[in-house]
Amino acid sequence: MALIRNSELAAGAPTEPYRGYAGLPPLAGLITIHDATTTGLTVSESVERLKRIHWSLKRLHSILISHIPSMPIYELKMAFSLHAHFCAEHVGQFASRIREMRQPPYGLEVSPDPMLDMFLDEVLCAPSTESLLLGFYEYAIPAVIRALNNLISDTNKLFDHPTYRVCRFTLLELEDAQNYGREAISCLVKDTDRAVLRDWLSILDRMLAAAGDLDGKEPKTGVEVERHFSVTPYHYDPVPKRDERFKDPYNMGVNAEAMLFDPAIEALPKTIMLYFKRMREIDVPEMMSSILTEVTGKPWEYYRDMTRQLWDEARHAMMGEVGFVSIGVDWTKIPFNFTWSLGLNTLLTAKERHAVLFTIEQGLMPKRTGKEYEWEVGLATADPLTAMIQDYDWADEILHARIGREWIVPEIGSQVEAMKFGDEAWSKTLVDWKKWKDDGLTEHRNWWPEIYREACKHWRIEPDARLLAYNTTYESKRADLKEVVSS
């Protein structure tokens, strides 16, 4: 049955304006009586549209997640983390709605259209930042937005209200993603880039047309379209990349935790270490990307929860960025190392990585050595921003520990076993401190005195000579202050 036509129901439609009691809008204000009698899709038609949107959001989530480590531009890593979170949340909502529509088998793990999949493969395989931005934000996201607007317009807002509501909320966040993408493209994509990619962009247009657009509403052209970039299957690159602002990425020369947990040091200078620890969390999305990319066969709730945590960790990095800007510190002078994400991504299995993450999260729970202590330090600085950053950081970590208990602990056994497994796995990645120096990758420069002086200018205080001499590294102690065990 095709979309109900106005002309087909005109005979049964009311001819006089219809109002409720005392002139109240009827039908809860969702739709007029006339539109309720002349607009709508059948259940099967609605489900087919929902399935195509669901599948596309799932693929877009995967595209963003898989590019986080290899994307060197920090701001795009953060944006990809947010937009992947949007997609992950809405995938679950669309799946739930489809399961309500009496249409088993649901077919949620099956591509609804091979040409649509080929289009998404092309976006996934985009070989440059410019092509990825154009393919994702100028083609894929607008195609989903068109599909959402079409479904909102075509379905009956009363009969199919749950679908209308899911589409409406999804549209809100995808339009935010599209707006960000437009700005990113205006900043990073030149006319010459478009010229080079002109033929490929035309291929994307033809693929969507051959699929009847993303939602299948349009007639399919039937034209054969050949793969371009996706002729070579996508290869996930787990090695983290950083843009040119991130210098000396192997530097492990300043142990932030050793200062932070030293009771002899006052709170204010610890502000720098708190901001450093937050912004250093760039490496958590880089690492969690590898888990989400490599782990298959889990319920979608697993990917949704893990992506929520990935986005939270990206938020923490940006909180640190805000902190440094607020005290006039040029964070590009600080070497934010990527040795944690590099080691975990290249030396451990996905199970080991998740166990390491859980071990760290659980280690942040004790009152005197964890997130509550960091919050207390934030309060003691008398800086409302620092206190607020730590307040929300602590709240997030409580959630993250729960996510670990729900997903990785049952896979390993008990919580004690999971933490032991994670601790041993983490130790495998922390034996190269001297080798990195011997290989000329870093001098493990002590960046602390320079940054401390810069912050003191903002605070209008004289640097403490004792603090200027701080020189504790990560050579022998991990971030949790346990001894590094050499193999």
CSV table of N, CA, C and O in Angstrom, one decimal, residues 136-253:
chain,number,residue,atom,x,y,z
A,136,PHE,N,31.1,12.8,4.8
A,136,PHE,CA,30.3,12.6,6.0
A,136,PHE,C,29.3,13.8,6.2
A,136,PHE,O,28.1,13.5,6.3
A,137,TYR,N,29.8,15.0,6.2
A,137,TYR,CA,28.9,16.1,6.6
A,137,TYR,C,28.2,16.8,5.5
A,137,TYR,O,27.2,17.5,5.7
A,138,GLU,N,28.6,16.6,4.2
A,138,GLU,CA,27.9,17.2,3.1
A,138,GLU,C,27.1,16.2,2.3
A,138,GLU,O,26.2,16.6,1.6
A,139,TYR,N,27.3,14.9,2.6
A,139,TYR,CA,26.5,13.9,1.9
A,139,TYR,C,25.7,13.0,2.8
A,139,TYR,O,24.5,12.9,2.7
A,140,ALA,N,26.5,12.3,3.7
A,140,ALA,CA,25.8,11.3,4.5
A,140,ALA,C,24.8,11.9,5.5
A,140,ALA,O,23.7,11.5,5.6
A,141,ILE,N,25.3,12.9,6.3
A,141,ILE,CA,24.4,13.5,7.3
A,141,ILE,C,23.2,14.2,6.7
A,141,ILE,O,22.1,14.0,7.1
A,142,PRO,N,23.4,15.0,5.6
A,142,PRO,CA,22.2,15.6,5.0
A,142,PRO,C,21.2,14.5,4.5
A,142,PRO,O,20.0,14.7,4.5
A,143,ALA,N,21.8,13.3,4.0
A,143,ALA,CA,20.9,12.3,3.5
A,143,ALA,C,20.0,11.7,4.6
A,143,ALA,O,18.8,11.4,4.4
A,144,VAL,N,20.6,11.5,5.8
A,144,VAL,CA,19.8,11.1,7.0
A,144,VAL,C,18.8,12.2,7.4
A,144,VAL,O,17.7,11.8,7.7
A,145,ILE,N,19.2,13.4,7.3
A,145,ILE,CA,18.3,14.5,7.7
A,145,ILE,C,17.1,14.5,6.7
A,145,ILE,O,16.0,14.7,7.1
A,146,ARG,N,17.4,14.3,5.4
A,146,ARG,CA,16.3,14.3,4.4
A,146,ARG,C,15.3,13.1,4.8
A,146,ARG,O,14.1,13.3,4.7
A,147,ALA,N,15.9,12.0,5.1
A,147,ALA,CA,15.1,10.8,5.5
A,147,ALA,C,14.2,11.1,6.7
A,147,ALA,O,13.1,10.7,6.7
A,148,LEU,N,14.8,11.7,7.7
A,148,LEU,CA,14.0,12.1,8.9
A,148,LEU,C,12.9,13.0,8.6
A,148,LEU,O,11.8,12.9,9.0
A,149,ASN,N,13.2,14.1,7.8
A,149,ASN,CA,12.2,15.1,7.5
A,149,ASN,C,11.1,14.4,6.6
A,149,ASN,O,9.9,14.7,6.8
A,150,ASN,N,11.5,13.5,5.7
A,150,ASN,CA,10.5,12.8,4.9
A,150,ASN,C,9.5,12.0,5.8
A,150,ASN,O,8.3,12.0,5.6
A,151,LEU,N,10.1,11.3,6.7
A,151,LEU,CA,9.3,10.4,7.6
A,151,LEU,C,8.4,11.3,8.5
A,151,LEU,O,7.2,10.9,8.7
A,152,ILE,N,8.9,12.3,9.0
A,152,ILE,CA,8.1,13.2,9.8
A,152,ILE,C,6.9,13.8,9.0
A,152,ILE,O,5.8,13.9,9.5
A,153,SER,N,7.2,14.1,7.8
A,153,SER,CA,6.2,14.7,6.9
A,153,SER,C,5.2,13.6,6.4
A,153,SER,O,4.0,13.9,6.4
A,154,ASP,N,5.6,12.4,6.2
A,154,ASP,CA,4.8,11.4,5.5
A,154,ASP,C,4.0,10.6,6.5
A,154,ASP,O,2.9,10.1,6.1
A,155,THR,N,4.5,10.4,7.7
A,155,THR,CA,3.8,9.5,8.6
A,155,THR,C,2.7,10.3,9.4
A,155,THR,O,2.7,11.5,9.4
A,156,ASN,N,1.7,9.5,9.9
A,156,ASN,CA,0.6,10.2,10.6
A,156,ASN,C,1.1,10.4,12.1
A,156,ASN,O,1.4,9.5,12.8
A,157,LYS,N,1.1,11.7,12.5
A,157,LYS,CA,1.7,12.0,13.8
A,157,LYS,C,0.9,11.5,14.9
A,157,LYS,O,1.4,11.5,16.1
A,158,LEU,N,-0.3,11.2,14.7
A,158,LEU,CA,-1.2,10.6,15.8
A,158,LEU,C,-1.0,9.0,15.7
A,158,LEU,O,-0.7,8.4,16.7
A,159,PHE,N,-1.3,8.4,14.6
A,159,PHE,CA,-1.2,7.0,14.5
A,159,PHE,C,0.2,6.4,14.8
A,159,PHE,O,0.4,5.4,15.4
A,160,ASP,N,1.2,7.1,14.3
A,160,ASP,CA,2.6,6.7,14.3
A,160,ASP,C,3.4,7.7,15.2
A,160,ASP,O,4.5,7.9,14.9
A,161,HIS,N,2.8,8.1,16.3
A,161,HIS,CA,3.5,9.1,17.1
A,161,HIS,C,4.8,8.7,17.6
A,161,HIS,O,5.8,9.5,17.6
A,162,PRO,N,5.0,7.5,18.1
A,162,PRO,CA,6.4,7.1,18.5
A,162,PRO,C,7.4,7.3,17.5
A,162,PRO,O,8.6,7.7,17.8
A,163,THR,N,7.1,7.0,16.2
A,163,THR,CA,8.1,7.2,15.1
A,163,THR,C,8.3,8.6,14.9
A,163,THR,O,9.5,9.1,14.8
A,164,TYR,N,7.3,9.4,14.9
A,164,TYR,CA,7.4,10.9,14.8
A,164,TYR,C,8.4,11.5,15.8
A,164,TYR,O,9.3,12.3,15.6
A,165,ARG,N,8.2,11.0,17.1
A,165,ARG,CA,8.9,11.5,18.2
A,165,ARG,C,10.4,11.1,18.1
A,165,ARG,O,11.3,12.0,18.3
A,166,VAL,N,10.7,9.9,17.8
A,166,VAL,CA,12.1,9.4,17.6
A,166,VAL,C,12.8,10.2,16.5
A,166,VAL,O,13.9,10.7,16.7
A,167,CYS,N,12.1,10.4,15.4
A,167,CYS,CA,12.7,11.2,14.3
A,167,CYS,C,12.9,12.6,14.7
A,167,CYS,O,14.0,13.2,14.3
A,168,ARG,N,12.0,13.2,15.4
A,168,ARG,CA,12.1,14.6,15.8
A,168,ARG,C,13.3,14.9,16.7
A,168,ARG,O,14.1,15.8,16.4
A,169,PHE,N,13.5,14.0,17.7
A,169,PHE,CA,14.7,14.2,18.6
A,169,PHE,C,16.0,13.9,17.8
A,169,PHE,O,17.0,14.5,18.1
A,170,THR,N,16.0,12.9,17.0
A,170,THR,CA,17.2,12.6,16.2
A,170,THR,C,17.5,13.7,15.3
A,170,THR,O,18.7,14.1,15.1
A,171,LEU,N,16.5,14.3,14.6
A,171,LEU,CA,16.7,15.4,13.7
A,171,LEU,C,17.4,16.6,14.5
A,171,LEU,O,18.4,17.2,13.9
A,172,LEU,N,17.0,16.9,15.7
A,172,LEU,CA,17.6,18.0,16.4
A,172,LEU,C,19.1,17.8,16.5
A,172,LEU,O,19.9,18.8,16.3
A,173,GLU,N,19.6,16.6,16.9
A,173,GLU,CA,21.0,16.5,17.1
A,173,GLU,C,21.8,16.3,15.8
A,173,GLU,O,22.9,16.8,15.7
A,174,LEU,N,21.2,15.7,14.8
A,174,LEU,CA,21.9,15.6,13.5
A,174,LEU,C,22.0,16.9,12.8
A,174,LEU,O,23.0,17.2,12.1
A,175,GLU,N,21.1,17.8,13.1
A,175,GLU,CA,21.2,19.2,12.5
A,175,GLU,C,22.4,19.9,13.2
A,175,GLU,O,23.1,20.7,12.6
A,176,ASP,N,22.5,19.6,14.5
A,176,ASP,CA,23.7,20.2,15.2
A,176,ASP,C,25.0,19.7,14.6
A,176,ASP,O,26.0,20.4,14.3
A,177,ALA,N,25.0,18.4,14.3
A,177,ALA,CA,26.2,17.8,13.6
A,177,ALA,C,26.4,18.4,12.3
A,177,ALA,O,27.6,18.7,11.9
A,178,GLN,N,25.4,18.6,11.5
A,178,GLN,CA,25.5,19.1,10.2
A,178,GLN,C,26.0,20.6,10.2
A,178,GLN,O,26.9,20.9,9.5
A,179,ASN,N,25.6,21.3,11.2
A,179,ASN,CA,26.0,22.7,11.3
A,179,ASN,C,27.5,22.7,11.7
A,179,ASN,O,28.3,23.6,11.2
A,180,TYR,N,27.9,21.8,12.6
A,180,TYR,CA,29.4,21.8,12.9
A,180,TYR,C,30.1,21.4,11.6
A,180,TYR,O,31.2,22.0,11.3
A,181,GLY,N,29.6,20.4,10.9
A,181,GLY,CA,30.3,20.0,9.7
A,181,GLY,C,30.5,21.1,8.7
A,181,GLY,O,31.5,21.2,8.0
A,182,ARG,N,29.5,21.9,8.5
A,182,ARG,CA,29.6,23.0,7.6
A,182,ARG,C,30.7,24.0,8.0
A,182,ARG,O,31.5,24.4,7.1
A,183,GLU,N,30.8,24.2,9.3
A,183,GLU,CA,31.9,25.1,9.7
A,183,GLU,C,33.3,24.5,9.5
A,183,GLU,O,34.2,25.1,9.1
A,184,ALA,N,33.3,23.2,9.8
A,184,ALA,CA,34.6,22.5,9.6
A,184,ALA,C,35.0,22.5,8.2
A,184,ALA,O,36.2,22.7,7.8
A,185,ILE,N,34.1,22.3,7.3
A,185,ILE,CA,34.4,22.3,5.9
A,185,ILE,C,34.8,23.7,5.4
A,185,ILE,O,35.8,23.8,4.6
A,186,SER,N,34.2,24.7,5.9
A,186,SER,CA,34.5,26.1,5.5
A,186,SER,C,36.0,26.4,6.0
A,186,SER,O,36.7,27.2,5.3
A,187,CYS,N,36.4,25.8,7.1
A,187,CYS,CA,37.7,26.0,7.6
A,187,CYS,C,38.8,25.2,6.9
A,187,CYS,O,39.9,25.7,6.8
A,188,LEU,N,38.5,24.0,6.5
A,188,LEU,CA,39.5,23.0,6.1
A,188,LEU,C,39.5,22.6,4.7
A,188,LEU,O,40.5,22.1,4.2
A,189,VAL,N,38.4,22.8,4.0
A,189,VAL,CA,38.3,22.3,2.6
A,189,VAL,C,38.3,23.5,1.7
A,189,VAL,O,37.5,24.4,1.7
A,190,LYS,N,39.3,23.5,0.8
A,190,LYS,CA,39.5,24.6,-0.2
A,190,LYS,C,38.8,24.2,-1.5
A,190,LYS,O,38.5,23.1,-1.8
A,191,ASP,N,38.7,25.3,-2.3
A,191,ASP,CA,38.1,25.0,-3.6
A,191,ASP,C,38.9,24.0,-4.4
A,191,ASP,O,38.3,23.2,-5.2
A,192,THR,N,40.2,24.1,-4.3
A,192,THR,CA,41.0,23.1,-5.0
A,192,THR,C,40.8,21.7,-4.5
A,192,THR,O,40.9,20.8,-5.3
A,193,ASP,N,40.5,21.5,-3.3
A,193,ASP,CA,40.1,20.2,-2.7
A,193,ASP,C,38.9,19.7,-3.4
A,193,ASP,O,38.8,18.5,-3.8
A,194,ARG,N,37.9,20.6,-3.5
A,194,ARG,CA,36.6,20.2,-4.1
A,194,ARG,C,36.9,19.8,-5.6
A,194,ARG,O,36.2,18.9,-6.1
A,195,ALA,N,37.7,20.6,-6.3
A,195,ALA,CA,38.0,20.3,-7.7
A,195,ALA,C,38.6,18.9,-7.8
A,195,ALA,O,38.2,18.1,-8.7
A,196,VAL,N,39.5,18.6,-7.0
A,196,VAL,CA,40.2,17.2,-7.0
A,196,VAL,C,39.2,16.1,-6.8
A,196,VAL,O,39.2,15.0,-7.4
A,197,LEU,N,38.2,16.4,-5.9
A,197,LEU,CA,37.2,15.4,-5.5
A,197,LEU,C,35.9,15.4,-6.3
A,197,LEU,O,35.0,14.7,-6.0
A,198,ARG,N,35.9,16.2,-7.3
A,198,ARG,CA,34.6,16.4,-8.0
A,198,ARG,C,34.0,15.1,-8.5
A,198,ARG,O,32.8,14.9,-8.4
A,199,ASP,N,34.9,14.3,-9.2
A,199,ASP,CA,34.4,13.1,-9.7
A,199,ASP,C,33.8,12.1,-8.6
A,199,ASP,O,32.8,11.5,-8.8
A,200,TRP,N,34.5,12.1,-7.5
A,200,TRP,CA,34.1,11.2,-6.4
A,200,TRP,C,32.8,11.7,-5.8
A,200,TRP,O,31.9,10.9,-5.5
A,201,LEU,N,32.6,13.0,-5.7
A,201,LEU,CA,31.4,13.6,-5.1
A,201,LEU,C,30.2,13.3,-6.1
A,201,LEU,O,29.1,13.0,-5.6
A,202,SER,N,30.5,13.3,-7.4
A,202,SER,CA,29.5,12.9,-8.3
A,202,SER,C,29.1,11.4,-8.2
A,202,SER,O,27.9,11.0,-8.3
A,203,ILE,N,30.1,10.6,-7.9
A,203,ILE,CA,29.8,9.2,-7.6
A,203,ILE,C,28.9,9.0,-6.4
A,203,ILE,O,27.9,8.2,-6.4
A,204,LEU,N,29.1,9.8,-5.4
A,204,LEU,CA,28.3,9.7,-4.2
A,204,LEU,C,26.8,10.1,-4.5
A,204,LEU,O,25.9,9.4,-4.1
A,205,ASP,N,26.7,11.1,-5.3
A,205,ASP,CA,25.3,11.5,-5.8
A,205,ASP,C,24.6,10.3,-6.5
A,205,ASP,O,23.5,10.0,-6.3
A,206,ARG,N,25.4,9.7,-7.4
A,206,ARG,CA,24.8,8.6,-8.2
A,206,ARG,C,24.5,7.4,-7.4
A,206,ARG,O,23.5,6.7,-7.7
A,207,MET,N,25.3,7.1,-6.4
A,207,MET,CA,25.0,6.0,-5.5
A,207,MET,C,23.7,6.2,-4.7
A,207,MET,O,22.9,5.3,-4.6
A,208,LEU,N,23.6,7.4,-4.2
A,208,LEU,CA,22.3,7.7,-3.5
A,208,LEU,C,21.1,7.6,-4.4
A,208,LEU,O,20.1,7.1,-4.0
A,209,ALA,N,21.3,8.1,-5.6
A,209,ALA,CA,20.1,8.1,-6.5
A,209,ALA,C,19.8,6.6,-6.9
A,209,ALA,O,18.6,6.2,-7.0
A,210,ALA,N,20.9,5.8,-7.0
A,210,ALA,CA,20.6,4.4,-7.4
A,210,ALA,C,20.0,3.6,-6.2
A,210,ALA,O,19.3,2.6,-6.4
A,211,ALA,N,20.1,4.1,-5.0
A,211,ALA,CA,19.5,3.5,-3.8
A,211,ALA,C,18.1,4.1,-3.6
A,211,ALA,O,17.4,3.6,-2.6
A,212,GLY,N,17.7,5.0,-4.4
A,212,GLY,CA,16.4,5.7,-4.1
A,212,GLY,C,16.5,6.6,-2.9
A,212,GLY,O,15.5,6.8,-2.2
A,213,ASP,N,17.6,7.2,-2.8
A,213,ASP,CA,18.0,8.1,-1.6
A,213,ASP,C,18.2,7.2,-0.4
A,213,ASP,O,17.9,6.0,-0.4
A,214,LEU,N,18.6,7.8,0.7
A,214,LEU,CA,18.9,7.0,1.9
A,214,LEU,C,17.7,6.3,2.4
A,214,LEU,O,17.8,5.1,2.8
A,215,ASP,N,16.5,6.9,2.3
A,215,ASP,CA,15.3,6.3,2.9
A,215,ASP,C,14.6,5.4,1.9
A,215,ASP,O,13.6,4.8,2.2
A,216,GLY,N,15.0,5.4,0.6
A,216,GLY,CA,14.4,4.6,-0.4
A,216,GLY,C,13.1,5.2,-0.9
A,216,GLY,O,12.3,4.5,-1.7
A,217,LYS,N,12.8,6.4,-0.6
A,217,LYS,CA,11.5,7.0,-1.0
A,217,LYS,C,11.5,7.4,-2.5
A,217,LYS,O,10.4,7.3,-3.1
A,218,GLU,N,12.7,7.7,-3.0
A,218,GLU,CA,12.7,8.1,-4.4
A,218,GLU,C,12.8,6.9,-5.3
A,218,GLU,O,13.3,5.8,-4.9
A,219,PRO,N,12.4,7.0,-6.6
A,219,PRO,CA,12.5,5.9,-7.5
A,219,PRO,C,14.0,5.6,-7.7
A,219,PRO,O,14.9,6.5,-7.9
A,220,LYS,N,14.4,4.3,-7.7
A,220,LYS,CA,15.8,4.0,-8.0
A,220,LYS,C,16.1,4.1,-9.4
A,220,LYS,O,15.3,3.8,-10.3
A,221,THR,N,17.3,4.7,-9.7
A,221,THR,CA,17.7,4.9,-11.1
A,221,THR,C,18.0,3.7,-11.8
A,221,THR,O,17.9,3.6,-13.1
A,222,GLY,N,18.4,2.6,-11.1
A,222,GLY,CA,18.8,1.4,-11.8
A,222,GLY,C,20.2,1.5,-12.5
A,222,GLY,O,20.6,0.5,-13.2
A,223,VAL,N,20.9,2.6,-12.3
A,223,VAL,CA,22.2,2.8,-12.9
A,223,VAL,C,23.3,2.1,-12.1
A,223,VAL,O,23.3,2.2,-10.9
A,224,GLU,N,24.1,1.3,-12.8
A,224,GLU,CA,25.2,0.7,-12.1
A,224,GLU,C,26.3,1.7,-11.8
A,224,GLU,O,26.7,2.5,-12.7
A,225,VAL,N,26.7,1.8,-10.5
A,225,VAL,CA,27.8,2.7,-10.1
A,225,VAL,C,28.9,1.9,-9.5
A,225,VAL,O,28.7,1.0,-8.7
A,226,GLU,N,30.1,2.2,-10.0
A,226,GLU,CA,31.3,1.5,-9.6
A,226,GLU,C,31.9,2.1,-8.3
A,226,GLU,O,31.8,3.3,-8.1
A,227,ARG,N,32.5,1.2,-7.5
A,227,ARG,CA,33.2,1.7,-6.3
A,227,ARG,C,34.4,2.6,-6.8
A,227,ARG,O,35.0,2.4,-7.8
A,228,HIS,N,34.8,3.5,-5.9
A,228,HIS,CA,35.9,4.3,-6.2
A,228,HIS,C,37.0,4.1,-5.1
A,228,HIS,O,37.8,3.2,-5.2
A,229,PHE,N,36.9,4.9,-4.0
A,229,PHE,CA,37.8,4.7,-2.9
A,229,PHE,C,37.7,3.3,-2.2
A,229,PHE,O,38.6,2.7,-1.7
A,230,SER,N,36.4,2.8,-2.1
A,230,SER,CA,36.2,1.6,-1.4
A,230,SER,C,36.5,0.3,-2.2
A,230,SER,O,36.2,-0.8,-1.8
A,231,VAL,N,37.1,0.5,-3.4
A,231,VAL,CA,37.6,-0.7,-4.1
A,231,VAL,C,38.6,-1.4,-3.2
A,231,VAL,O,38.7,-2.6,-3.2
A,232,THR,N,39.4,-0.6,-2.5
A,232,THR,CA,40.3,-1.1,-1.4
A,232,THR,C,39.6,-1.1,-0.1
A,232,THR,O,39.2,0.0,0.3
A,233,PRO,N,39.3,-2.2,0.5
A,233,PRO,CA,38.6,-2.2,1.8
A,233,PRO,C,39.3,-1.3,2.9
A,233,PRO,O,40.5,-1.2,2.9
A,234,TYR,N,38.5,-0.7,3.7
A,234,TYR,CA,39.0,0.1,4.8
A,234,TYR,C,39.9,-0.6,5.7
A,234,TYR,O,39.5,-1.8,6.1
A,235,HIS,N,41.0,-0.1,6.1
A,235,HIS,CA,41.9,-0.6,7.1
A,235,HIS,C,42.0,0.3,8.3
A,235,HIS,O,42.4,1.4,8.2
A,236,TYR,N,41.5,-0.3,9.4
A,236,TYR,CA,41.5,0.5,10.7
A,236,TYR,C,43.0,0.7,11.1
A,236,TYR,O,43.8,-0.2,11.2
A,237,ASP,N,43.3,2.0,11.4
A,237,ASP,CA,44.7,2.3,11.9
A,237,ASP,C,44.6,2.6,13.4
A,237,ASP,O,44.0,3.7,13.8
A,238,PRO,N,45.1,1.8,14.2
A,238,PRO,CA,45.0,2.0,15.7
A,238,PRO,C,46.1,3.0,16.2
A,238,PRO,O,46.0,3.3,17.4
A,239,VAL,N,47.0,3.4,15.4
A,239,VAL,CA,48.1,4.2,15.9
A,239,VAL,C,47.6,5.6,16.0
A,239,VAL,O,47.2,6.2,15.0
A,240,PRO,N,47.6,6.2,17.2
A,240,PRO,CA,47.1,7.6,17.3
A,240,PRO,C,47.9,8.6,16.5
A,240,PRO,O,49.2,8.6,16.5
A,241,LYS,N,47.2,9.6,15.9
A,241,LYS,CA,47.9,10.7,15.2
A,241,LYS,C,47.4,12.0,15.9
A,241,LYS,O,46.3,12.1,16.4
A,242,ARG,N,48.4,12.9,16.0
A,242,ARG,CA,48.1,14.2,16.6
A,242,ARG,C,48.5,15.3,15.6
A,242,ARG,O,49.5,15.1,14.9
A,243,ASP,N,47.9,16.5,15.6
A,243,ASP,CA,48.3,17.6,14.7
A,243,ASP,C,49.6,18.2,15.3
A,243,ASP,O,50.1,17.9,16.4
A,244,GLU,N,50.1,19.2,14.5
A,244,GLU,CA,51.4,19.8,14.8
A,244,GLU,C,51.5,20.5,16.1
A,244,GLU,O,52.6,20.8,16.6
A,245,ARG,N,50.4,20.8,16.7
A,245,ARG,CA,50.4,21.5,18.0
A,245,ARG,C,50.8,20.6,19.2
A,245,ARG,O,51.2,21.0,20.2
A,246,PHE,N,50.7,19.3,18.9
A,246,PHE,CA,51.0,18.3,19.9
A,246,PHE,C,52.5,17.8,19.7
A,246,PHE,O,52.7,17.0,18.8
A,247,LYS,N,53.4,18.4,20.5
A,247,LYS,CA,54.8,18.1,20.3
A,247,LYS,C,55.3,17.1,21.3
A,247,LYS,O,54.7,17.0,22.4
A,248,ASP,N,56.3,16.3,21.0
A,248,ASP,CA,57.0,15.4,21.9
A,248,ASP,C,56.0,14.4,22.5
A,248,ASP,O,55.9,14.3,23.7
A,249,PRO,N,55.3,13.6,21.7
A,249,PRO,CA,54.2,12.8,22.2
A,249,PRO,C,54.7,11.6,23.0
A,249,PRO,O,53.8,10.9,23.6
A,250,TYR,N,56.0,11.3,23.1
A,250,TYR,CA,56.4,10.2,23.9
A,250,TYR,C,56.9,10.7,25.3
A,250,TYR,O,57.4,9.9,26.1
A,251,ASN,N,56.8,12.0,25.5
A,251,ASN,CA,57.3,12.6,26.7
A,251,ASN,C,56.5,12.1,28.0
A,251,ASN,O,55.3,12.2,28.1
A,252,MET,N,57.3,11.4,28.9
A,252,MET,CA,56.7,11.0,30.1
A,252,MET,C,57.5,11.6,31.3
A,252,MET,O,57.9,10.9,32.3
A,253,GLY,N,57.9,12.9,31.1
A,253,GLY,CA,58.8,13.5,32.0
A,253,GLY,C,58.3,14.1,33.3
A,253,GLY,O,59.0,14.5,34.1
